[in-house]
PDB file of C-alpha atoms in Angstrom:
ATOM      1  CA  UNK A   1    -253.619 -30.666 101.870  1.00  0.00           C
ATOM      2  CA  UNK A   2    -249.859 -30.345 102.385  1.00  0.00           C
ATOM      3  CA  UNK A   3    -248.957 -28.817 105.734  1.00  0.00           C
ATOM      4  CA  UNK A   4    -245.710 -27.778 107.336  1.00  0.00           C
ATOM      5  CA  UNK A   5    -244.605 -30.111 110.104  1.00  0.00           C
ATOM      6  CA  UNK A   6    -245.525 -28.613 113.502  1.00  0.00           C
ATOM      7  CA  UNK A   7    -241.902 -28.752 114.714  1.00  0.00           C
ATOM      8  CA  UNK A   8    -240.501 -26.659 111.870  1.00  0.00           C
ATOM      9  CA  UNK A   9    -239.660 -23.128 112.875  1.00  0.00           C
ATOM     10  CA  UNK A  10    -239.932 -23.846 116.579  1.00  0.00           C
ATOM     11  CA  UNK A  11    -236.235 -23.654 117.430  1.00  0.00           C
ATOM     12  CA  UNK A  12    -236.013 -19.861 117.189  1.00  0.00           C
ATOM     13  CA  UNK A  13    -239.063 -19.453 119.398  1.00  0.00           C
ATOM     14  CA  UNK A  14    -237.885 -21.777 122.152  1.00  0.00           C
ATOM     15  CA  UNK A  15    -235.140 -19.382 123.221  1.00  0.00           C
ATOM     16  CA  UNK A  16    -237.880 -17.901 125.378  1.00  0.00           C
ATOM     17  CA  UNK A  17    -240.900 -19.550 126.926  1.00  0.00           C
ATOM     18  CA  UNK A  18    -243.659 -20.015 124.400  1.00  0.00           C
ATOM     19  CA  UNK A  19    -247.003 -18.373 125.175  1.00  0.00           C
ATOM     20  CA  UNK A  20    -249.632 -20.345 127.013  1.00  0.00           C
ATOM     21  CA  UNK A  21    -252.564 -21.327 124.824  1.00  0.00           C
ATOM     22  CA  UNK A  22    -255.930 -20.934 126.492  1.00  0.00           C
ATOM     23  CA  UNK A  23    -258.394 -22.982 124.451  1.00  0.00           C
ATOM     24  CA  UNK A  24    -262.071 -22.034 124.382  1.00  0.00           C
ATOM     25  CA  UNK A  25    -264.047 -24.852 122.813  1.00  0.00           C
ATOM     26  CA  UNK A  26    -267.195 -24.897 120.745  1.00  0.00           C
ATOM     27  CA  UNK A  27    -270.659 -26.009 121.828  1.00  0.00           C
ATOM     28  CA  UNK A  28    -272.295 -29.458 121.871  1.00  0.00           C
ATOM     29  CA  UNK A  29    -268.946 -31.190 122.373  1.00  0.00           C
ATOM     30  CA  UNK A  30    -266.734 -32.469 125.164  1.00  0.00           C
ATOM     31  CA  UNK A  31    -263.018 -31.664 125.589  1.00  0.00           C
ATOM     32  CA  UNK A  32    -262.214 -35.061 124.038  1.00  0.00           C
ATOM     33  CA  UNK A  33    -262.668 -33.509 120.578  1.00  0.00           C
ATOM     34  CA  UNK A  34    -259.681 -31.221 121.196  1.00  0.00           C
ATOM     35  CA  UNK A  35    -257.225 -33.765 122.630  1.00  0.00           C
ATOM     36  CA  UNK A  36    -255.126 -34.108 119.468  1.00  0.00           C
ATOM     37  CA  UNK A  37    -254.825 -30.326 119.237  1.00  0.00           C
ATOM     38  CA  UNK A  38    -253.798 -30.073 122.885  1.00  0.00           C
ATOM     39  CA  UNK A  39    -251.209 -32.836 122.492  1.00  0.00           C
ATOM     40  CA  UNK A  40    -249.791 -31.221 119.366  1.00  0.00           C
ATOM     41  CA  UNK A  41    -249.397 -27.801 120.972  1.00  0.00           C
ATOM     42  CA  UNK A  42    -247.897 -29.313 124.122  1.00  0.00           C
ATOM     43  CA  UNK A  43    -245.418 -31.351 122.088  1.00  0.00           C
ATOM     44  CA  UNK A  44    -243.856 -28.198 120.617  1.00  0.00           C
ATOM     45  CA  UNK A  45    -243.630 -26.418 123.948  1.00  0.00           C
ATOM     46  CA  UNK A  46    -246.863 -24.501 124.439  1.00  0.00           C
ATOM     47  CA  UNK A  47    -248.521 -24.914 127.837  1.00  0.00           C
ATOM     48  CA  UNK A  48    -252.235 -25.445 127.165  1.00  0.00           C
ATOM     49  CA  UNK A  49    -255.175 -24.667 129.446  1.00  0.00           C
ATOM     50  CA  UNK A  50    -258.642 -25.849 128.401  1.00  0.00           C
ATOM     51  CA  UNK A  51    -261.328 -24.674 130.852  1.00  0.00           C
ATOM     52  CA  UNK A  52    -264.498 -26.739 131.034  1.00  0.00           C
ATOM     53  CA  UNK A  53    -267.528 -24.732 129.976  1.00  0.00           C
ATOM     54  CA  UNK A  54    -270.549 -25.044 132.298  1.00  0.00           C
ATOM     55  CA  UNK A  55    -272.888 -25.156 129.289  1.00  0.00           C
ATOM     56  CA  UNK A  56    -271.077 -28.274 128.045  1.00  0.00           C
ATOM     57  CA  UNK A  57    -270.689 -30.040 131.400  1.00  0.00           C
ATOM     58  CA  UNK A  58    -272.950 -31.924 133.809  1.00  0.00           C
ATOM     59  CA  UNK A  59    -275.767 -31.926 131.282  1.00  0.00           C
ATOM     60  CA  UNK A  60    -278.019 -34.056 133.511  1.00  0.00           C
ATOM     61  CA  UNK A  61    -277.991 -31.539 136.354  1.00  0.00           C
ATOM     62  CA  UNK A  62    -281.524 -30.203 137.006  1.00  0.00           C
ATOM     63  CA  UNK A  63    -280.199 -26.622 136.889  1.00  0.00           C
ATOM     64  CA  UNK A  64    -278.301 -27.141 133.628  1.00  0.00           C
ATOM     65  CA  UNK A  65    -280.919 -25.329 131.451  1.00  0.00           C
ATOM     66  CA  UNK A  66    -280.349 -22.133 133.465  1.00  0.00           C
ATOM     67  CA  UNK A  67    -276.736 -21.813 132.380  1.00  0.00           C
ATOM     68  CA  UNK A  68    -275.950 -18.846 130.122  1.00  0.00           C
ATOM     69  CA  UNK A  69    -273.022 -17.747 127.987  1.00  0.00           C
ATOM     70  CA  UNK A  70    -271.956 -15.497 130.864  1.00  0.00           C
ATOM     71  CA  UNK A  71    -271.417 -18.582 133.039  1.00  0.00           C
ATOM     72  CA  UNK A  72    -269.096 -19.970 130.358  1.00  0.00           C
ATOM     73  CA  UNK A  73    -267.258 -16.646 130.071  1.00  0.00           C
ATOM     74  CA  UNK A  74    -266.745 -16.474 133.829  1.00  0.00           C
ATOM     75  CA  UNK A  75    -265.180 -19.955 133.823  1.00  0.00           C
ATOM     76  CA  UNK A  76    -262.733 -18.804 131.155  1.00  0.00           C
ATOM     77  CA  UNK A  77    -262.032 -15.499 132.889  1.00  0.00           C
ATOM     78  CA  UNK A  78    -261.186 -17.258 136.147  1.00  0.00           C
ATOM     79  CA  UNK A  79    -258.486 -19.263 134.379  1.00  0.00           C
ATOM     80  CA  UNK A  80    -257.196 -16.117 132.689  1.00  0.00           C
ATOM     81  CA  UNK A  81    -256.945 -14.290 135.996  1.00  0.00           C
ATOM     82  CA  UNK A  82    -254.874 -17.156 137.365  1.00  0.00           C
ATOM     83  CA  UNK A  83    -252.580 -17.219 134.333  1.00  0.00           C
ATOM     84  CA  UNK A  84    -252.168 -13.475 133.911  1.00  0.00           C
ATOM     85  CA  UNK A  85    -252.497 -11.848 137.333  1.00  0.00           C
ATOM     86  CA  UNK A  86    -250.981 -14.580 139.485  1.00  0.00           C
ATOM     87  CA  UNK A  87    -248.550 -16.311 137.101  1.00  0.00           C
ATOM     88  CA  UNK A  88    -247.775 -13.348 134.787  1.00  0.00           C
ATOM     89  CA  UNK A  89    -248.087 -15.582 131.724  1.00  0.00           C
ATOM     90  CA  UNK A  90    -248.250 -14.360 128.150  1.00  0.00           C
ATOM     91  CA  UNK A  91    -251.391 -15.926 126.680  1.00  0.00           C
ATOM     92  CA  UNK A  92    -252.868 -16.660 123.269  1.00  0.00           C
ATOM     93  CA  UNK A  93    -256.615 -17.320 123.479  1.00  0.00           C
ATOM     94  CA  UNK A  94    -257.629 -19.818 120.779  1.00  0.00           C
ATOM     95  CA  UNK A  95    -261.381 -19.989 120.159  1.00  0.00           C
ATOM     96  CA  UNK A  96    -263.439 -22.421 118.120  1.00  0.00           C
ATOM     97  CA  UNK A  97    -267.003 -21.848 116.885  1.00  0.00           C
ATOM     98  CA  UNK A  98    -269.234 -20.791 119.844  1.00  0.00           C
ATOM     99  CA  UNK A  99    -265.996 -20.336 121.793  1.00  0.00           C
ATOM    100  CA  UNK A 100    -265.403 -17.129 119.843  1.00  0.00           C
ATOM    101  CA  UNK A 101    -268.310 -15.541 121.684  1.00  0.00           C
ATOM    102  CA  UNK A 102    -267.292 -16.927 125.060  1.00  0.00           C
ATOM    103  CA  UNK A 103    -263.670 -15.869 124.738  1.00  0.00           C
ATOM    104  CA  UNK A 104    -264.531 -12.396 123.448  1.00  0.00           C
ATOM    105  CA  UNK A 105    -266.838 -11.912 126.439  1.00  0.00           C
ATOM    106  CA  UNK A 106    -264.356 -13.364 128.936  1.00  0.00           C
ATOM    107  CA  UNK A 107    -261.358 -11.069 128.403  1.00  0.00           C
ATOM    108  CA  UNK A 108    -261.500  -7.596 129.958  1.00  0.00           C
ATOM    109  CA  UNK A 109    -259.071  -5.036 128.601  1.00  0.00           C
ATOM    110  CA  UNK A 110    -257.094  -4.987 131.845  1.00  0.00           C
ATOM    111  CA  UNK A 111    -255.988  -8.584 131.138  1.00  0.00           C
ATOM    112  CA  UNK A 112    -254.591  -7.621 127.729  1.00  0.00           C
ATOM    113  CA  UNK A 113    -250.829  -7.584 127.281  1.00  0.00           C
ATOM    114  CA  UNK A 114    -250.898  -4.036 125.916  1.00  0.00           C
ATOM    115  CA  UNK A 115    -252.797  -2.652 128.901  1.00  0.00           C
ATOM    116  CA  UNK A 116    -250.608  -4.433 131.438  1.00  0.00           C
ATOM    117  CA  UNK A 117    -247.435  -3.267 129.714  1.00  0.00           C
ATOM    118  CA  UNK A 118    -248.697   0.308 129.853  1.00  0.00           C
ATOM    119  CA  UNK A 119    -248.819   0.161 133.642  1.00  0.00           C
ATOM    120  CA  UNK A 120    -245.578  -1.743 134.104  1.00  0.00           C
ATOM    121  CA  UNK A 121    -246.968  -5.255 134.529  1.00  0.00           C
ATOM    122  CA  UNK A 122    -245.862  -8.398 132.734  1.00  0.00           C
ATOM    123  CA  UNK A 123    -248.016 -11.049 131.125  1.00  0.00           C
ATOM    124  CA  UNK A 124    -251.416 -10.706 129.527  1.00  0.00           C
ATOM    125  CA  UNK A 125    -253.398 -11.796 126.486  1.00  0.00           C
ATOM    126  CA  UNK A 126    -251.250 -10.902 123.488  1.00  0.00           C
ATOM    127  CA  UNK A 127    -253.291 -12.399 120.639  1.00  0.00           C
ATOM    128  CA  UNK A 128    -256.711 -13.850 119.845  1.00  0.00           C
ATOM    129  CA  UNK A 129    -256.854 -16.812 117.477  1.00  0.00           C
ATOM    130  CA  UNK A 130    -260.278 -17.619 116.040  1.00  0.00           C
ATOM    131  CA  UNK A 131    -260.866 -20.775 114.022  1.00  0.00           C
ATOM    132  CA  UNK A 132    -264.226 -20.855 112.269  1.00  0.00           C
ATOM    133  CA  UNK A 133    -265.522 -18.888 115.248  1.00  0.00           C
ATOM    134  CA  UNK A 134    -268.550 -16.668 115.798  1.00  0.00           C
ATOM    135  CA  UNK A 135    -268.121 -12.982 116.629  1.00  0.00           C
ATOM    136  CA  UNK A 136    -270.801 -10.543 117.728  1.00  0.00           C
ATOM    137  CA  UNK A 137    -270.954  -6.951 118.902  1.00  0.00           C
ATOM    138  CA  UNK A 138    -271.821  -5.896 122.414  1.00  0.00           C
ATOM    139  CA  UNK A 139    -275.566  -6.130 123.043  1.00  0.00           C
ATOM    140  CA  UNK A 140    -276.069  -8.907 120.500  1.00  0.00           C
ATOM    141  CA  UNK A 141    -277.030 -12.535 121.096  1.00  0.00           C
ATOM    142  CA  UNK A 142    -276.950 -15.576 118.807  1.00  0.00           C
ATOM    143  CA  UNK A 143    -280.736 -15.656 118.530  1.00  0.00           C
ATOM    144  CA  UNK A 144    -281.003 -11.902 118.095  1.00  0.00           C
ATOM    145  CA  UNK A 145    -278.372 -11.784 115.365  1.00  0.00           C
ATOM    146  CA  UNK A 146    -279.133 -14.976 113.443  1.00  0.00           C
ATOM    147  CA  UNK A 147    -282.572 -16.155 114.538  1.00  0.00           C
ATOM    148  CA  UNK A 148    -283.425 -19.781 115.236  1.00  0.00           C
ATOM    149  CA  UNK A 149    -280.826 -22.088 113.715  1.00  0.00           C
ATOM    150  CA  UNK A 150    -282.042 -24.931 111.487  1.00  0.00           C
ATOM    151  CA  UNK A 151    -279.453 -27.025 113.340  1.00  0.00           C
ATOM    152  CA  UNK A 152    -281.257 -26.584 116.674  1.00  0.00           C
ATOM    153  CA  UNK A 153    -283.184 -29.510 118.146  1.00  0.00           C
ATOM    154  CA  UNK A 154    -284.849 -27.720 121.054  1.00  0.00           C
ATOM    155  CA  UNK A 155    -286.042 -29.896 123.932  1.00  0.00           C
ATOM    156  CA  UNK A 156    -289.018 -29.037 126.195  1.00  0.00           C
ATOM    157  CA  UNK A 157    -286.742 -28.820 129.250  1.00  0.00           C
ATOM    158  CA  UNK A 158    -284.550 -25.964 127.928  1.00  0.00           C
ATOM    159  CA  UNK A 159    -281.787 -28.138 126.522  1.00  0.00           C
ATOM    160  CA  UNK A 160    -280.863 -28.054 122.846  1.00  0.00           C
ATOM    161  CA  UNK A 161    -279.173 -30.659 120.672  1.00  0.00           C
ATOM    162  CA  UNK A 162    -277.449 -30.290 117.298  1.00  0.00           C
ATOM    163  CA  UNK A 163    -279.129 -31.821 114.256  1.00  0.00           C
ATOM    164  CA  UNK A 164    -277.116 -33.714 111.650  1.00  0.00           C
ATOM    165  CA  UNK A 165    -273.713 -33.184 113.230  1.00  0.00           C
ATOM    166  CA  UNK A 166    -272.229 -35.844 110.989  1.00  0.00           C
ATOM    167  CA  UNK A 167    -272.653 -33.788 107.814  1.00  0.00           C
ATOM    168  CA  UNK A 168    -272.429 -30.309 109.342  1.00  0.00           C
ATOM    169  CA  UNK A 169    -269.543 -30.652 111.812  1.00  0.00           C
ATOM    170  CA  UNK A 170    -267.548 -33.625 110.524  1.00  0.00           C
ATOM    171  CA  UNK A 171    -268.066 -33.575 106.751  1.00  0.00           C
ATOM    172  CA  UNK A 172    -264.348 -33.919 105.957  1.00  0.00           C
ATOM    173  CA  UNK A 173    -263.772 -36.955 108.161  1.00  0.00           C
ATOM    174  CA  UNK A 174    -264.125 -40.554 107.075  1.00  0.00           C
ATOM    175  CA  UNK A 175    -267.588 -42.085 107.353  1.00  0.00           C
ATOM    176  CA  UNK A 176    -266.637 -44.068 110.445  1.00  0.00           C
ATOM    177  CA  UNK A 177    -264.930 -41.143 112.184  1.00  0.00           C
ATOM    178  CA  UNK A 178    -267.803 -38.782 111.417  1.00  0.00           C
ATOM    179  CA  UNK A 179    -270.293 -41.279 112.826  1.00  0.00           C
ATOM    180  CA  UNK A 180    -268.192 -41.760 115.957  1.00  0.00           C
ATOM    181  CA  UNK A 181    -267.885 -38.064 116.740  1.00  0.00           C
ATOM    182  CA  UNK A 182    -271.534 -37.393 115.914  1.00  0.00           C
ATOM    183  CA  UNK A 183    -272.476 -40.072 118.460  1.00  0.00           C
ATOM    184  CA  UNK A 184    -270.492 -38.166 121.100  1.00  0.00           C
ATOM    185  CA  UNK A 185    -272.287 -34.842 120.686  1.00  0.00           C
ATOM    186  CA  UNK A 186    -273.989 -33.569 123.829  1.00  0.00           C
ATOM    187  CA  UNK A 187    -276.834 -31.173 124.584  1.00  0.00           C
ATOM    188  CA  UNK A 188    -276.289 -27.565 125.586  1.00  0.00           C
ATOM    189  CA  UNK A 189    -278.295 -25.055 127.569  1.00  0.00           C
ATOM    190  CA  UNK A 190    -280.544 -23.156 125.158  1.00  0.00           C
ATOM    191  CA  UNK A 191    -280.103 -19.968 127.201  1.00  0.00           C
ATOM    192  CA  UNK A 192    -276.577 -19.480 125.861  1.00  0.00           C
ATOM    193  CA  UNK A 193    -278.156 -18.533 122.541  1.00  0.00           C
ATOM    194  CA  UNK A 194    -280.231 -15.707 124.027  1.00  0.00           C
ATOM    195  CA  UNK A 195    -277.418 -14.252 126.160  1.00  0.00           C
ATOM    196  CA  UNK A 196    -276.458 -10.738 125.108  1.00  0.00           C
ATOM    197  CA  UNK A 197    -272.744 -10.012 125.040  1.00  0.00           C
ATOM    198  CA  UNK A 198    -271.315  -7.181 127.114  1.00  0.00           C
ATOM    199  CA  UNK A 199    -267.768  -7.203 125.749  1.00  0.00           C
ATOM    200  CA  UNK A 200    -265.854  -7.726 122.489  1.00  0.00           C
ATOM    201  CA  UNK A 201    -262.191  -8.392 123.250  1.00  0.00           C
ATOM    202  CA  UNK A 202    -261.234  -8.207 119.574  1.00  0.00           C
ATOM    203  CA  UNK A 203    -261.707  -4.428 119.808  1.00  0.00           C
ATOM    204  CA  UNK A 204    -258.534  -4.074 121.909  1.00  0.00           C
ATOM    205  CA  UNK A 205    -256.496  -7.245 121.293  1.00  0.00           C
ATOM    206  CA  UNK A 206    -254.929  -8.192 117.962  1.00  0.00           C
ATOM    207  CA  UNK A 207    -256.433 -11.238 116.288  1.00  0.00           C
ATOM    208  CA  UNK A 208    -255.948 -13.896 113.641  1.00  0.00           C
ATOM    209  CA  UNK A 209    -258.909 -15.638 112.010  1.00  0.00           C
ATOM    210  CA  UNK A 210    -258.450 -19.080 110.428  1.00  0.00           C
ATOM    211  CA  UNK A 211    -261.125 -19.366 107.764  1.00  0.00           C
ATOM    212  CA  UNK A 212    -262.158 -22.996 107.144  1.00  0.00           C
ATOM    213  CA  UNK A 213    -263.322 -23.068 103.536  1.00  0.00           C
ATOM    214  CA  UNK A 214    -265.143 -26.423 103.640  1.00  0.00           C
ATOM    215  CA  UNK A 215    -267.192 -25.622 106.762  1.00  0.00           C
ATOM    216  CA  UNK A 216    -270.819 -26.750 106.448  1.00  0.00           C
ATOM    217  CA  UNK A 217    -271.876 -25.313 109.834  1.00  0.00           C
ATOM    218  CA  UNK A 218    -270.437 -21.780 109.597  1.00  0.00           C
ATOM    219  CA  UNK A 219    -270.325 -20.956 105.865  1.00  0.00           C
ATOM    220  CA  UNK A 220    -267.188 -19.170 104.623  1.00  0.00           C
ATOM    221  CA  UNK A 221    -269.072 -15.947 103.867  1.00  0.00           C
ATOM    222  CA  UNK A 222    -270.018 -15.692 107.541  1.00  0.00           C
ATOM    223  CA  UNK A 223    -266.443 -16.351 108.580  1.00  0.00           C
ATOM    224  CA  UNK A 224    -265.261 -13.628 106.187  1.00  0.00           C
ATOM    225  CA  UNK A 225    -267.695 -11.194 107.810  1.00  0.00           C
ATOM    226  CA  UNK A 226    -266.601 -12.139 111.326  1.00  0.00           C
ATOM    227  CA  UNK A 227    -262.929 -11.692 110.431  1.00  0.00           C
ATOM    228  CA  UNK A 228    -263.652  -8.322 108.821  1.00  0.00           C
ATOM    229  CA  UNK A 229    -265.555  -7.174 111.907  1.00  0.00           C
ATOM    230  CA  UNK A 230    -262.529  -7.909 114.081  1.00  0.00           C
ATOM    231  CA  UNK A 231    -260.086  -6.487 111.502  1.00  0.00           C
ATOM    232  CA  UNK A 232    -258.293  -9.787 111.969  1.00  0.00           C
ATOM    233  CA  UNK A 233    -255.378 -11.127 110.004  1.00  0.00           C
ATOM    234  CA  UNK A 234    -256.909 -13.903 107.883  1.00  0.00           C
ATOM    235  CA  UNK A 235    -255.433 -17.354 107.342  1.00  0.00           C
ATOM    236  CA  UNK A 236    -257.185 -20.000 105.249  1.00  0.00           C
ATOM    237  CA  UNK A 237    -257.406 -23.758 105.143  1.00  0.00           C
ATOM    238  CA  UNK A 238    -259.421 -26.449 103.348  1.00  0.00           C
ATOM    239  CA  UNK A 239    -260.911 -27.918 106.529  1.00  0.00           C
ATOM    240  CA  UNK A 240    -264.523 -28.342 107.512  1.00  0.00           C
ATOM    241  CA  UNK A 241    -265.841 -27.156 110.873  1.00  0.00           C
ATOM    242  CA  UNK A 242    -263.539 -29.374 112.949  1.00  0.00           C
ATOM    243  CA  UNK A 243    -259.904 -28.878 111.882  1.00  0.00           C
ATOM    244  CA  UNK A 244    -258.767 -30.164 115.300  1.00  0.00           C
ATOM    245  CA  UNK A 245    -259.938 -33.580 114.044  1.00  0.00           C
ATOM    246  CA  UNK A 246    -259.412 -33.457 110.273  1.00  0.00           C
ATOM    247  CA  UNK A 247    -256.203 -31.380 110.077  1.00  0.00           C
ATOM    248  CA  UNK A 248    -254.733 -31.166 113.588  1.00  0.00           C
ATOM    249  CA  UNK A 249    -251.104 -30.660 112.487  1.00  0.00           C
ATOM    250  CA  UNK A 250    -252.131 -27.750 110.299  1.00  0.00           C
ATOM    251  CA  UNK A 251    -254.085 -26.178 113.156  1.00  0.00           C
ATOM    252  CA  UNK A 252    -251.182 -26.602 115.579  1.00  0.00           C
ATOM    253  CA  UNK A 253    -248.887 -24.868 113.110  1.00  0.00           C
ATOM    254  CA  UNK A 254    -251.305 -21.994 112.484  1.00  0.00           C
ATOM    255  CA  UNK A 255    -251.722 -21.313 116.201  1.00  0.00           C
ATOM    256  CA  UNK A 256    -247.991 -21.595 116.799  1.00  0.00           C
ATOM    257  CA  UNK A 257    -247.220 -19.209 113.939  1.00  0.00           C
ATOM    258  CA  UNK A 258    -249.654 -16.650 115.356  1.00  0.00           C
ATOM    259  CA  UNK A 259    -248.017 -17.005 118.764  1.00  0.00           C
ATOM    260  CA  UNK A 260    -244.507 -16.514 117.377  1.00  0.00           C
ATOM    261  CA  UNK A 261    -245.564 -13.466 115.359  1.00  0.00           C
ATOM    262  CA  UNK A 262    -247.365 -11.935 118.339  1.00  0.00           C
ATOM    263  CA  UNK A 263    -244.440 -12.388 120.707  1.00  0.00           C
ATOM    264  CA  UNK A 264    -241.934 -11.040 118.162  1.00  0.00           C
ATOM    265  CA  UNK A 265    -244.008  -7.900 117.661  1.00  0.00           C
ATOM    266  CA  UNK A 266    -244.869  -8.718 114.046  1.00  0.00           C
ATOM    267  CA  UNK A 267    -248.647  -9.045 114.498  1.00  0.00           C
ATOM    268  CA  UNK A 268    -250.524  -6.036 113.202  1.00  0.00           C
ATOM    269  CA  UNK A 269    -254.123  -5.136 112.554  1.00  0.00           C
ATOM    270  CA  UNK A 270    -254.791  -4.922 108.819  1.00  0.00           C
TER     271      UNK A 270
END
């Protein structure tokens, strides 16, 4: 797939500081999966913050199975408070897969750019960027909305692993790369899937949804429904579930474009 080079179109945006990208990762993976994305965004001038999610960290801890989606959301919110309230940064929150739920839960309206502007404060979350991400309404949980996933490998101790990650998550990588990344998948706390959401940040912050048309984990029809729910601007690509690995330059450009449009006042709900 031909993609625009990530550095094209940057010059006009560098007259002012580019928004900070707060990255909310998906489940069953470590931050290593997102390193090429982080490097690409940093190279064109975006500061990047990637909070560690408790449900994807310290998996051997005896208390790990007690971790919920709310614990992940609080970790993200703490970073947002630092960026917005203390540093007055303008922020784009980029969310992948399960991260769409975490990020939507993490952002209260008073951290939005629109709300802060209305009371004379600078900074705030100016745009949400979802890439093949889940969205749910308040009061819903993953298990309640979708039931038990056929991808779940539930362990007796409350941990859950992902079945067949090679074909579901990395189907558009080479055989060797897919095998490597599948070998690096980690367990997650099963309780994140039964956590009911209390917030949906896409109701009060503009959003873009990158629909990955070759995704074998989150089929395109689900992504279409999620984007419609959020009334998001839709972008499309030919990637599978992990564009940060298979098409990182494209993903960098898509996030950057959303950031430039948001900061220039072009972004609109459609």
